[in-house]
CSV table of C-alpha atoms and ligand atoms in Angstrom, one decimal:
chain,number,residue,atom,x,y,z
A,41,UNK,CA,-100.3,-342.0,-67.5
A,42,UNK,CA,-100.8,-344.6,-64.8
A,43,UNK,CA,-101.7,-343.8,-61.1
A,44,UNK,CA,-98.5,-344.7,-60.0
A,45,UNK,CA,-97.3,-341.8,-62.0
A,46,UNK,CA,-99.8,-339.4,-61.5
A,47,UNK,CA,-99.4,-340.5,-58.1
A,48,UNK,CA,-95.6,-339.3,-58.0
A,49,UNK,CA,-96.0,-336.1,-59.8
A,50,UNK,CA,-99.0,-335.1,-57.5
A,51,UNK,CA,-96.4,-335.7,-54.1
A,52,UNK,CA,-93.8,-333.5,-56.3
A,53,UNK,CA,-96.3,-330.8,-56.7
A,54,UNK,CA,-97.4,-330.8,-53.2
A,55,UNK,CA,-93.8,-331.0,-52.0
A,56,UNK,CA,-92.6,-328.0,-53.8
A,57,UNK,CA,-95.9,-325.7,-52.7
A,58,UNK,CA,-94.7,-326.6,-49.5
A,59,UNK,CA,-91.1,-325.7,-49.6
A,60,UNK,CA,-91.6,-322.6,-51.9
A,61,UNK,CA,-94.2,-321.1,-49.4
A,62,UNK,CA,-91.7,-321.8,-46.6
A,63,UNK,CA,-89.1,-320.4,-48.0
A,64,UNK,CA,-91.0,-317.3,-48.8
A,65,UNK,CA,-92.9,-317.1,-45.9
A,66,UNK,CA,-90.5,-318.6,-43.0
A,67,UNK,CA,-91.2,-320.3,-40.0
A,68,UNK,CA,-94.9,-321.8,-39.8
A,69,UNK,CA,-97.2,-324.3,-38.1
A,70,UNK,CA,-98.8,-327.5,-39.9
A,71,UNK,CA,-102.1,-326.2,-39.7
A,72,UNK,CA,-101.8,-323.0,-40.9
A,73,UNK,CA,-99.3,-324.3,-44.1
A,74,UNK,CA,-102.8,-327.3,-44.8
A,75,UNK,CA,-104.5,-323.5,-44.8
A,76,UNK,CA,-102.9,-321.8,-46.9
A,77,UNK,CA,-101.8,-324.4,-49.6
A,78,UNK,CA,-105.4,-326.1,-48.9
A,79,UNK,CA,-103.9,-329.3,-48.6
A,80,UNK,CA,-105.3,-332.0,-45.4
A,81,UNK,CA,-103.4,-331.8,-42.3
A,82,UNK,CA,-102.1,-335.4,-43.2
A,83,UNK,CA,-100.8,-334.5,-46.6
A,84,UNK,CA,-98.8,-331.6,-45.1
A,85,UNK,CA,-97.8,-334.0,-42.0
A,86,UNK,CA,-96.1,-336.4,-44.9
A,87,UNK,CA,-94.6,-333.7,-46.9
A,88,UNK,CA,-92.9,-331.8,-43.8
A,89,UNK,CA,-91.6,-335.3,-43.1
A,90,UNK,CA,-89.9,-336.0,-46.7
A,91,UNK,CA,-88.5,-332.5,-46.7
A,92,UNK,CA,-87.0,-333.1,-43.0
A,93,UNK,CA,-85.7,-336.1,-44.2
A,94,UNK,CA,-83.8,-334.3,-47.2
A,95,UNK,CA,-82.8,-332.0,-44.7
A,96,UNK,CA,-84.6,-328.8,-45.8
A,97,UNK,CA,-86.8,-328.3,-42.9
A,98,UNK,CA,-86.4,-329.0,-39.1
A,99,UNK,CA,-88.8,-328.6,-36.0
A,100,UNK,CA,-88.4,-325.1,-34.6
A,101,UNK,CA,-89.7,-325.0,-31.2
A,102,UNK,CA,-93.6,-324.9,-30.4
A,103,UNK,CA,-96.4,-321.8,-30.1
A,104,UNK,CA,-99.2,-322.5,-26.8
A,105,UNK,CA,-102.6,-323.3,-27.9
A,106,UNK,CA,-105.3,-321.9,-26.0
A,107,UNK,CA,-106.3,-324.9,-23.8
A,108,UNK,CA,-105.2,-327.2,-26.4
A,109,UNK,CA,-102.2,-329.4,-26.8
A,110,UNK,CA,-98.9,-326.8,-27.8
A,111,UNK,CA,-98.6,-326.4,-31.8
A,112,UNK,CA,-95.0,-327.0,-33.0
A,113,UNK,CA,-93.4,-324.7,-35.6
A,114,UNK,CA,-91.6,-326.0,-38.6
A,115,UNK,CA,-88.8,-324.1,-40.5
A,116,UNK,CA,-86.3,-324.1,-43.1
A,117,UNK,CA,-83.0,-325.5,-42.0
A,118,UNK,CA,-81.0,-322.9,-42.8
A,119,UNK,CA,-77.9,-325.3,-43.4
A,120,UNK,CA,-80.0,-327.8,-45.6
A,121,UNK,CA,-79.1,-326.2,-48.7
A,122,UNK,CA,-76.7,-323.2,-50.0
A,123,UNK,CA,-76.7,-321.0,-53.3
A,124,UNK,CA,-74.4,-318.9,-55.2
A,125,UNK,CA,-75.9,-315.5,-56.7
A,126,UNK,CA,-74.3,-313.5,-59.1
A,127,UNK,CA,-74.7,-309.8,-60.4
A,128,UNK,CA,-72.4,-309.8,-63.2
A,129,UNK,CA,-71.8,-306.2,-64.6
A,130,UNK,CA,-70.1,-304.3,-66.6
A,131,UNK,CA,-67.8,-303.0,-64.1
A,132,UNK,CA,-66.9,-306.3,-62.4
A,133,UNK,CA,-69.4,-309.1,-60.9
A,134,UNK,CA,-70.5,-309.9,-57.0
A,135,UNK,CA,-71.0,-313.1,-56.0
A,136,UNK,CA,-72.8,-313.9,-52.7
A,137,UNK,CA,-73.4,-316.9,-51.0
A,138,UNK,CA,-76.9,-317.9,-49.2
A,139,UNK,CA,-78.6,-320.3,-47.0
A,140,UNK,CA,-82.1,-322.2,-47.5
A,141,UNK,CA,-83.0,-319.1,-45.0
A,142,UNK,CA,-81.7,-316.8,-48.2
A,143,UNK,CA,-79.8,-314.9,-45.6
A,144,UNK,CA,-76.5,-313.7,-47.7
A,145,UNK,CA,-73.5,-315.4,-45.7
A,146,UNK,CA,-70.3,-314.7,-48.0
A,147,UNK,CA,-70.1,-312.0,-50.7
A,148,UNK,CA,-66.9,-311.3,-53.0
A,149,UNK,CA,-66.4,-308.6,-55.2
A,150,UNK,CA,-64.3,-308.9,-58.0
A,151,UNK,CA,-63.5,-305.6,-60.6
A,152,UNK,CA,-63.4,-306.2,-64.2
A,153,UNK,CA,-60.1,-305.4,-65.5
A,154,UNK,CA,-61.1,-302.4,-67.8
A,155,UNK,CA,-64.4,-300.1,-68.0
A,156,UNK,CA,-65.4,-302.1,-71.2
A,157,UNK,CA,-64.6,-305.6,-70.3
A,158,UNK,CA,-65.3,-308.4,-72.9
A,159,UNK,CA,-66.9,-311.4,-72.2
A,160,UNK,CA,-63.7,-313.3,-71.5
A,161,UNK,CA,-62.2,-311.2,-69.1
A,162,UNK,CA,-65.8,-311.4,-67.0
A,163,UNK,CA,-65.5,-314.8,-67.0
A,164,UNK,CA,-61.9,-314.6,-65.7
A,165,UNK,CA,-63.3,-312.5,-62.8
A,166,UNK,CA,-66.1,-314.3,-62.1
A,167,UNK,CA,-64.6,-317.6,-61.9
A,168,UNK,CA,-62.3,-316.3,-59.0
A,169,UNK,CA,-65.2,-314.8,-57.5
A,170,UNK,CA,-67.0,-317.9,-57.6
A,171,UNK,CA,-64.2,-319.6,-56.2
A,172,UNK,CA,-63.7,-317.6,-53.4
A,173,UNK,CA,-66.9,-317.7,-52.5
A,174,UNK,CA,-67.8,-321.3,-52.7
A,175,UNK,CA,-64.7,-321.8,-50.0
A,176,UNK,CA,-66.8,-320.2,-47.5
A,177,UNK,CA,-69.6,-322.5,-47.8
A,178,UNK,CA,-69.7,-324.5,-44.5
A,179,UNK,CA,-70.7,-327.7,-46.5
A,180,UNK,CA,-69.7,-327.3,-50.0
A,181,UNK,CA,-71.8,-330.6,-50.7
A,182,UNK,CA,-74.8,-329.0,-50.4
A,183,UNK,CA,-74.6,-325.9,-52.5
A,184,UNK,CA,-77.4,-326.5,-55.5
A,185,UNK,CA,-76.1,-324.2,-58.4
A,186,UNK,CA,-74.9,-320.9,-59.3
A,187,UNK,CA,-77.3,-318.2,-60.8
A,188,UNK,CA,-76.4,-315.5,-62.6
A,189,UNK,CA,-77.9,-312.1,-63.5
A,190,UNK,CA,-76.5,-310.6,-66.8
A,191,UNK,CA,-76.8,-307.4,-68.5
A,192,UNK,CA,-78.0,-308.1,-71.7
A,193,UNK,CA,-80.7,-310.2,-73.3
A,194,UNK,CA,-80.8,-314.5,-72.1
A,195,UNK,CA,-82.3,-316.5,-75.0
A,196,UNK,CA,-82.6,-320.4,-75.1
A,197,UNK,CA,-82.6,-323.3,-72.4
A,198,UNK,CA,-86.0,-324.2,-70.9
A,199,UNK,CA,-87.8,-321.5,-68.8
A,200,UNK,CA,-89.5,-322.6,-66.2
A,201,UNK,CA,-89.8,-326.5,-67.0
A,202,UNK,CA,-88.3,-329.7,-66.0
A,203,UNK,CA,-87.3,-330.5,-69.7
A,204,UNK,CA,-83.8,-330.6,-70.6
A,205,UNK,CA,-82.3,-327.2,-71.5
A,206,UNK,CA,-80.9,-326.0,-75.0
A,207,UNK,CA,-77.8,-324.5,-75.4
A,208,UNK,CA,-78.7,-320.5,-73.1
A,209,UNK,CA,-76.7,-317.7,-75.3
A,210,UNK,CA,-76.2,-313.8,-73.9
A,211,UNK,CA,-76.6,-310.8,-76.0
A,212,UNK,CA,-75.3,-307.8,-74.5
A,213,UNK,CA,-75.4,-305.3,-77.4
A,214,UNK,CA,-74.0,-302.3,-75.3
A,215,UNK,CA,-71.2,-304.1,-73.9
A,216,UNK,CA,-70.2,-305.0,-77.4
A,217,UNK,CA,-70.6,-309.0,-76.5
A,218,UNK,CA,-72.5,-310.4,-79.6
A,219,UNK,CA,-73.4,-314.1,-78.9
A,220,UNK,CA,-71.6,-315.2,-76.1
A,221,UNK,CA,-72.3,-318.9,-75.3
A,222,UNK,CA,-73.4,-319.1,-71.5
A,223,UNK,CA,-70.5,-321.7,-71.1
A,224,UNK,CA,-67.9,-319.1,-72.3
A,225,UNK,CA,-69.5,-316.9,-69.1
A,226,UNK,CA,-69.0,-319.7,-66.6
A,227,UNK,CA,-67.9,-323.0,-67.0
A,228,UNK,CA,-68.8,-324.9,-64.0
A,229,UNK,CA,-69.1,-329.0,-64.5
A,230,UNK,CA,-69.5,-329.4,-61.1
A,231,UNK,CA,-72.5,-327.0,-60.3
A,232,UNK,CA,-75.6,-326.2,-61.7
A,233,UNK,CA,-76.2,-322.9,-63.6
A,234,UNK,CA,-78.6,-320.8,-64.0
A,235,UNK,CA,-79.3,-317.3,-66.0
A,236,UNK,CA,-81.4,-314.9,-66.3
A,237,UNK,CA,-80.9,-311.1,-67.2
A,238,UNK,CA,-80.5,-308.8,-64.1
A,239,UNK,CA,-83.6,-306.6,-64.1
A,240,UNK,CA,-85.2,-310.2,-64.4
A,241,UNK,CA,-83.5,-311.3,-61.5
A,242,UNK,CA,-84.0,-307.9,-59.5
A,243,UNK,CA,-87.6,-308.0,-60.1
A,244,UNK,CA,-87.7,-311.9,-58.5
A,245,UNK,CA,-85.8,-310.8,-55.6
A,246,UNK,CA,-88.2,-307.7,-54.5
A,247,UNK,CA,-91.2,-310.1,-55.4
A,248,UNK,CA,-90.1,-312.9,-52.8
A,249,UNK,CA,-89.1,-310.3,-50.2
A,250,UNK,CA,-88.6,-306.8,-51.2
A,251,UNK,CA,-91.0,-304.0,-52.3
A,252,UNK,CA,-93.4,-306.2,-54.9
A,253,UNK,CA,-94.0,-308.9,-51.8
A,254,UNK,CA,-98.2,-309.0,-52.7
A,255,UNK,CA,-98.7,-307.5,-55.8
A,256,UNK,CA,-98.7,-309.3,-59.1
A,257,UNK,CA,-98.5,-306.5,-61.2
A,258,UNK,CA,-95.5,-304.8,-60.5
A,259,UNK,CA,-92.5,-303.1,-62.6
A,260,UNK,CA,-88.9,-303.1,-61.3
A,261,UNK,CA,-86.5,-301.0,-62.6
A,262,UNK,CA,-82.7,-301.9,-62.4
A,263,UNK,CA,-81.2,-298.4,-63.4
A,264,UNK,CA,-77.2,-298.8,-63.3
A,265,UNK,CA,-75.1,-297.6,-66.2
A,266,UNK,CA,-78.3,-298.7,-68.2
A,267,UNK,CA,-81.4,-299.0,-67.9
A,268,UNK,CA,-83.5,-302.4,-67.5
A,269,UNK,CA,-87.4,-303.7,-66.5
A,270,UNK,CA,-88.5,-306.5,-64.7
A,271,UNK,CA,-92.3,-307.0,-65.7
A,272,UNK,CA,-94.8,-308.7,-63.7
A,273,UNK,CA,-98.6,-309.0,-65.1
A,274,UNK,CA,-101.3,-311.3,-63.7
A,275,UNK,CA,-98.7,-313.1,-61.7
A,276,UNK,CA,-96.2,-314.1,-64.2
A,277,UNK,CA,-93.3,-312.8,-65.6
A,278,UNK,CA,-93.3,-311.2,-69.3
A,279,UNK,CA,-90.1,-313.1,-71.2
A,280,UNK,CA,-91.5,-312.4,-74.6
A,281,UNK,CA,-91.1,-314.7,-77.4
A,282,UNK,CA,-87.5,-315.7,-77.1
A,283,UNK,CA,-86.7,-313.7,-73.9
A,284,UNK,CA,-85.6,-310.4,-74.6
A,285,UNK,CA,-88.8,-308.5,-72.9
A,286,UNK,CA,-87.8,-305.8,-70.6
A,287,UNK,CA,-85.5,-303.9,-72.7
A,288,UNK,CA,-86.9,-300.8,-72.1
A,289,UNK,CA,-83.8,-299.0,-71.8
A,290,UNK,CA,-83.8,-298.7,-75.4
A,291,UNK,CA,-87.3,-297.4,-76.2
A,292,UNK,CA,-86.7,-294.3,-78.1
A,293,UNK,CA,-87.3,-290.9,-76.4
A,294,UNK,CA,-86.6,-288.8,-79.5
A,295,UNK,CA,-85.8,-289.1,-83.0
A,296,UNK,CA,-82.2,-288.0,-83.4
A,297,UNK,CA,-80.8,-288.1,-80.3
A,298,UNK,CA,-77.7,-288.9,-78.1
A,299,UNK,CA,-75.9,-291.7,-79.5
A,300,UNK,CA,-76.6,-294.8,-77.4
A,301,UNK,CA,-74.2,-297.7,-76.4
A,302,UNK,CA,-76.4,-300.1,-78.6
A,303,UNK,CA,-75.4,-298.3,-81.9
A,304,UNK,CA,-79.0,-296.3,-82.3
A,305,UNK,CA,-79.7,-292.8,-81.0
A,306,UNK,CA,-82.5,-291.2,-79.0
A,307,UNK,CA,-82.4,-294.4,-76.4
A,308,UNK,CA,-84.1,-293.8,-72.7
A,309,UNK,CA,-80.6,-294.8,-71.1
A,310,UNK,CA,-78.6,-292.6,-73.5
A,311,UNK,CA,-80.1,-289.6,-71.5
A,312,UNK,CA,-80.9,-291.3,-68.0
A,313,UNK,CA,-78.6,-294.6,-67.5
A,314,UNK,CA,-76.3,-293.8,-64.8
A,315,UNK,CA,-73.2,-294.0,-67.5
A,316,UNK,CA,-74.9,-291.0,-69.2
A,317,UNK,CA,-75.7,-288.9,-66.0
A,318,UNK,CA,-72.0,-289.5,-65.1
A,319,UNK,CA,-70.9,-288.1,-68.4
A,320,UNK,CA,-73.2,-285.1,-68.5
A,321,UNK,CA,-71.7,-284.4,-64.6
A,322,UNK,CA,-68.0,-284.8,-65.9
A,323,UNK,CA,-68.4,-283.2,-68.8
A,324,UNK,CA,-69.8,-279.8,-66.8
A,325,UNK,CA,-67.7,-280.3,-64.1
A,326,UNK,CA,-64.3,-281.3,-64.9
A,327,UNK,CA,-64.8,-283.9,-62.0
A,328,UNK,CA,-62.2,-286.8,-61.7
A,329,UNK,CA,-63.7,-289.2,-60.3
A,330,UNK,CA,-63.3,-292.2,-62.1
A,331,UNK,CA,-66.6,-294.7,-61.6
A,332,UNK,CA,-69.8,-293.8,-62.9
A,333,UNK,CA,-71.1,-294.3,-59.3
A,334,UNK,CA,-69.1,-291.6,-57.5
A,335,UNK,CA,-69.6,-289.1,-60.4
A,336,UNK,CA,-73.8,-289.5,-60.1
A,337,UNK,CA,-73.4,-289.2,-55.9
A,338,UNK,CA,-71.0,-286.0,-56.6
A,339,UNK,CA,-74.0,-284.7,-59.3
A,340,UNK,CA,-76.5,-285.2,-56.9
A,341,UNK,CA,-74.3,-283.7,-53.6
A,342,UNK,CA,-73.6,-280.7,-56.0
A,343,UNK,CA,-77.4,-280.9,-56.7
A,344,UNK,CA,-78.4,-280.7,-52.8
A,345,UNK,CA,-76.0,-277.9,-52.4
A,346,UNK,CA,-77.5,-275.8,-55.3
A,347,UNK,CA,-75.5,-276.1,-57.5
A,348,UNK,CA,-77.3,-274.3,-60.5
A,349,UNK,CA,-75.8,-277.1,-63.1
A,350,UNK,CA,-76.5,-279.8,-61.1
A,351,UNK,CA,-79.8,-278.8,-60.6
A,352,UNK,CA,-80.8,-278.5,-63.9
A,353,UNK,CA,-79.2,-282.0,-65.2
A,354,UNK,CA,-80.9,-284.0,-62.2
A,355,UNK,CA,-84.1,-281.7,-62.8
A,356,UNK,CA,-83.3,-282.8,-66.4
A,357,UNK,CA,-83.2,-286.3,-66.1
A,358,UNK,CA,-86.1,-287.3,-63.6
A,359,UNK,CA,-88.3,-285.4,-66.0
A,360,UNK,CA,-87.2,-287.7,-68.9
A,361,UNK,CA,-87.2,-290.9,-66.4
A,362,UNK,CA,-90.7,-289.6,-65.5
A,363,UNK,CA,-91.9,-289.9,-69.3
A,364,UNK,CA,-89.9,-293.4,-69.8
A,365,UNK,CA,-91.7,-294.9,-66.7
A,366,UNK,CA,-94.8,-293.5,-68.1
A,367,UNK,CA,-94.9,-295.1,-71.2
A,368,UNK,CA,-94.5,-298.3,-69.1
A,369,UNK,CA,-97.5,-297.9,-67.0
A,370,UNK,CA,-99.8,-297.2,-69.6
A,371,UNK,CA,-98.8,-300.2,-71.9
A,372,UNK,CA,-98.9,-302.4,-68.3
A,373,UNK,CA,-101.0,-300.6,-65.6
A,374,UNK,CA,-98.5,-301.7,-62.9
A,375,UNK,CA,-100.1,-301.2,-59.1
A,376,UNK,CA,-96.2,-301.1,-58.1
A,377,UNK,CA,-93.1,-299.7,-59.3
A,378,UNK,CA,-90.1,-300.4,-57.9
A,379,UNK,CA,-86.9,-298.7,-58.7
A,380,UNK,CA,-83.4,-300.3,-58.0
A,381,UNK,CA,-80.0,-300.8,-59.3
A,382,UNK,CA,-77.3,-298.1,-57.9
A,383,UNK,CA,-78.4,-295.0,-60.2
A,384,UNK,CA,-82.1,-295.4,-58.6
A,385,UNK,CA,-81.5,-296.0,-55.8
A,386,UNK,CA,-78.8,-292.8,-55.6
A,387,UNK,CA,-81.8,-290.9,-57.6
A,388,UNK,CA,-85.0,-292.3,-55.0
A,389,UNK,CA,-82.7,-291.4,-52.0
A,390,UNK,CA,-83.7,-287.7,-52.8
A,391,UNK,CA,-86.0,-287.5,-55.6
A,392,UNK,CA,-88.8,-290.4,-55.4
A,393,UNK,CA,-91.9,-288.3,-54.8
A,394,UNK,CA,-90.6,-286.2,-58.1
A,395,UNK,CA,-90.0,-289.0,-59.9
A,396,UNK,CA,-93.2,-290.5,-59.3
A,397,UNK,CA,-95.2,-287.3,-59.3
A,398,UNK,CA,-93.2,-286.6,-63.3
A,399,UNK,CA,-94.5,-290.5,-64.1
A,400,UNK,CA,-98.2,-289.5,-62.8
A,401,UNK,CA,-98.3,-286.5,-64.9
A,402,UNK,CA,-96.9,-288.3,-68.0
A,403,UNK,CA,-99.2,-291.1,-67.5
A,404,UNK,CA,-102.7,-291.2,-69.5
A,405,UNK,CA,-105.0,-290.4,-66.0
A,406,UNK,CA,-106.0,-293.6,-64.8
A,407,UNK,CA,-103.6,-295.9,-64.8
A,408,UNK,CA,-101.9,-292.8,-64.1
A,409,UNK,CA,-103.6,-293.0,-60.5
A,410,UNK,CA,-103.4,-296.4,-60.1
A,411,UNK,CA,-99.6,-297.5,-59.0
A,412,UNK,CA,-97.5,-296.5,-56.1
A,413,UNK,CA,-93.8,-296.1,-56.3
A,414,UNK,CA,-91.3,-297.3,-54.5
A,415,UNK,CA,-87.8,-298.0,-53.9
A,416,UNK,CA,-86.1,-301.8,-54.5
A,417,UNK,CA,-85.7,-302.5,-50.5
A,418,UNK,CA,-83.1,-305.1,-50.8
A,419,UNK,CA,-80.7,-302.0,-51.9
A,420,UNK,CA,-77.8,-303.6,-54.0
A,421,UNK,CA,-78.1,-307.3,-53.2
A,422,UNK,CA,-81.3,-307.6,-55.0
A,423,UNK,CA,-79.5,-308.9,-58.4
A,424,UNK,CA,-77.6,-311.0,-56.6
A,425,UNK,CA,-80.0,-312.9,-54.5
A,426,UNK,CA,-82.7,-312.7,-57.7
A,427,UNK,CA,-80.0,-314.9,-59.1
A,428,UNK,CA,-79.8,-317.5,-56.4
A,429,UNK,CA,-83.6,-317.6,-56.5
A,430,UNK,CA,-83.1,-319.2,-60.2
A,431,UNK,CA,-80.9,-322.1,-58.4
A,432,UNK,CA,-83.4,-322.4,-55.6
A,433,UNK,CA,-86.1,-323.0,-58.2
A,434,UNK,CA,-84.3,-325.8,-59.3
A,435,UNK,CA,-84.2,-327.5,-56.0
A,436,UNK,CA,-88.2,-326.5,-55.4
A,437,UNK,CA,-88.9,-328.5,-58.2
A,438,UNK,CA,-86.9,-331.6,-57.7
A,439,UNK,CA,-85.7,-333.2,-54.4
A,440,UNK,CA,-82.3,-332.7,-53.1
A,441,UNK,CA,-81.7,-336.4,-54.4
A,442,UNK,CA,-82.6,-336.3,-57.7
A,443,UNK,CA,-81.5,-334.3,-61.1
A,444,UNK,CA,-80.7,-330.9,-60.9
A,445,UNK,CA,-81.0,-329.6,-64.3
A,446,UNK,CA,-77.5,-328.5,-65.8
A,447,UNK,CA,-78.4,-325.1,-66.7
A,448,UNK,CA,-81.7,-323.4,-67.0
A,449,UNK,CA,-82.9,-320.0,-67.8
A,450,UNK,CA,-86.0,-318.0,-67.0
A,451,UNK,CA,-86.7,-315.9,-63.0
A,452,UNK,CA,-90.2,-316.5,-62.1
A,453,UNK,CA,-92.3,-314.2,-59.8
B,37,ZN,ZN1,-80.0,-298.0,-77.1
């Protein structure tokens, strides 16, 4: 390698410590970036100017020294760049719209046409969604991608790396899409895109800023109709072989079992998903509400009202969530657990401290004792702006100027 190039992918390095750590840690002085990167005050000097020049940072005012001369504060221009982040579900997708600042500034919501939607119809919604939302960016020259967070297992393309991607395929088993090509999703020559599953994407989002902000072990849990894990250990991201890691709605409970969506029985999410928990309410009930959401808040408002058959299903089914988070923290010994998506966030609302308390007591003792548990703090964006931090990834490691991989899979921490 000659110096020239070692050189040039030294500066590209540097650059994108800098911008990641100011984009994760906002508005900062010269000094204290050189301290906490480790890099000489003129090296940081230099790279603030490049990133200025592309447009990604600006001067933001200036902090007194004590007798000294006044320190200025850079930022992120919060115009310099925009992203699209999708949370494509079963029940429709939301796509949002963010600054460099990753402050959400357009959202659009757009229902899938039937409970069971098939991959075409999704990408019939999401392509208006995308549309509408990419009208409201103030400069649509400047958005750098789309990133979307599936249900369902992401295989292929190039994780993580600046090498040209393969062709990315989704398998989402329990929506009955076998094999669904990512361009058959979204098909989008002008932009960018990037995929990850949504548990994947979740868990990025609370590690930048939500609940796993300083840990490096954490576990987050996106809990919707299924049931889905985001794992963090030593720092990085568990993809497994080919990517399908985190599937932990379909560990096995019991042998037998409820029937699950994914053909097998006995599955975590075939007793606990929020799908199932809205069928158990209905079921008892005769409730006719028609979403799976309002059905789990009616459960849990008949629950808080004593309802004796409410009480024992939600009794039911944090005992049996208990034992599934269990089995996670003594396979990962997790200091955090985080639980999101709209069934745990419905079910931490009231129940976290039994939820944690059934994990504790289902965990072998000591890594039993050694996790808190919380819940996702960036309530039902999180997916959403995971997603966008796959497109942001792309423009931390490459200037604004140069490529932009077509498509890439693969959230990191
Ligand atoms: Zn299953």
């Amino acid at each position: 390698m000659s110096h020239e190039h070692t050189a040039r992918a030294l500066r590209l390095r540097n650059r994108s410590s800098v911008l990641r750590a100011m984009l994760r840690s906002g508005a900062t002085t010269r000094n204290r970036l050189a301290h906490e990167l480790g890099l000489s005050a003129g090296t940081i000097t230099n790279l603030i100017g490049d990133l200025t020049d592309e447009g990604l940072l600006q001067e933001a005012g200036q902090l007194p020294s004590d007798g000294g001369r006044p320190t200025s504060v850079v930022s992120v221009a919060p115009g310099g760049a925009y992203f699209l982040g999708a949370d494509v579900g079963e029940s429709g997708v939301a796509v949002e719209l963010f600054d460099l600042s990753l402050e959400p500034i357009a959202r659009t919501f757009e229902e899938a046409p039937s409970r069971s939607a098939t991959a075409v119809e999704i990408a019939e919604v999401l392509a208006q969604a995308i549309e509408e939302t990419l009208a409201q960016a103030p400069d649509s020259g400047r958005v750098y991608g789309v990133g979307l967070g599936v249900p369902g297992i992401v295989e292929g393309g190039s994780a993580g790396t600046a090498e040209p991607s393969g062709p990315i395929t989704i398998y989402a088993q329990s929506l009955g899409w076998d094999q669904t090509g990512l361009e058959s999703i979204c098909a989008r020559p002008d932009l960018p895109i990037f995929v990850d599953n949504g548990a994947k994407t979740l868990a990025a989002a609370e590690s930048w800023f939500g609940a796993g902000v300083g840990t490096s072990d954490s576990l987050t849990i996106l809990h919707g109709r299924g049931l889905g894990a985001g794992i963090i250990s030593g720092g990085r991201f568990l993809h497994g072989a080919v990517g399908s890691a985190g599937e932990w709605g379909h560990t096995k409970v019991s042998i037998g079992g409820p029937q699950c969506n994914c053909g097998q029985r006995g599955c975590l999410e075939a007793y606990v998903g929020g799908a199932a928990l809205a069928l158990k309410w209905r079921d008892a009930s005769g409730s006719d509400h028609a979403t799976a959401e309002n059905l789990v808040a009616e459960l849990l408002g008949a629950e808080a009202a004593g309802n004796p058959v409410a009480t024992t299903i939600v009794a039911e089914a944090v005992e049996i969530l208990g034992v599934g988070v269990s089995n996670l923290v003594n396979i990962f010994n997790p200091d955090r657990v985080i639980l999101g998506g709209w069934a745990g966030l419905l079910l931490t609302s009231a129940h976290l401290e039994t939820i944690e308390l059934q994990t504790r007591s289902a965990s072998l003792q000591r890594p039993g004792g050694q996790f808190d548990m919380v819940a996702a703090q960036l309530g039902s964006d999180g997916v959403a702006l995971g997603a966008a931090l796959l497109a942001v990834e792309g423009l931390i490691a490459m200037p604004a100027t140069g490529h932009v991989e077509r498509a890439r899979v693969g959230a990191t921490p």
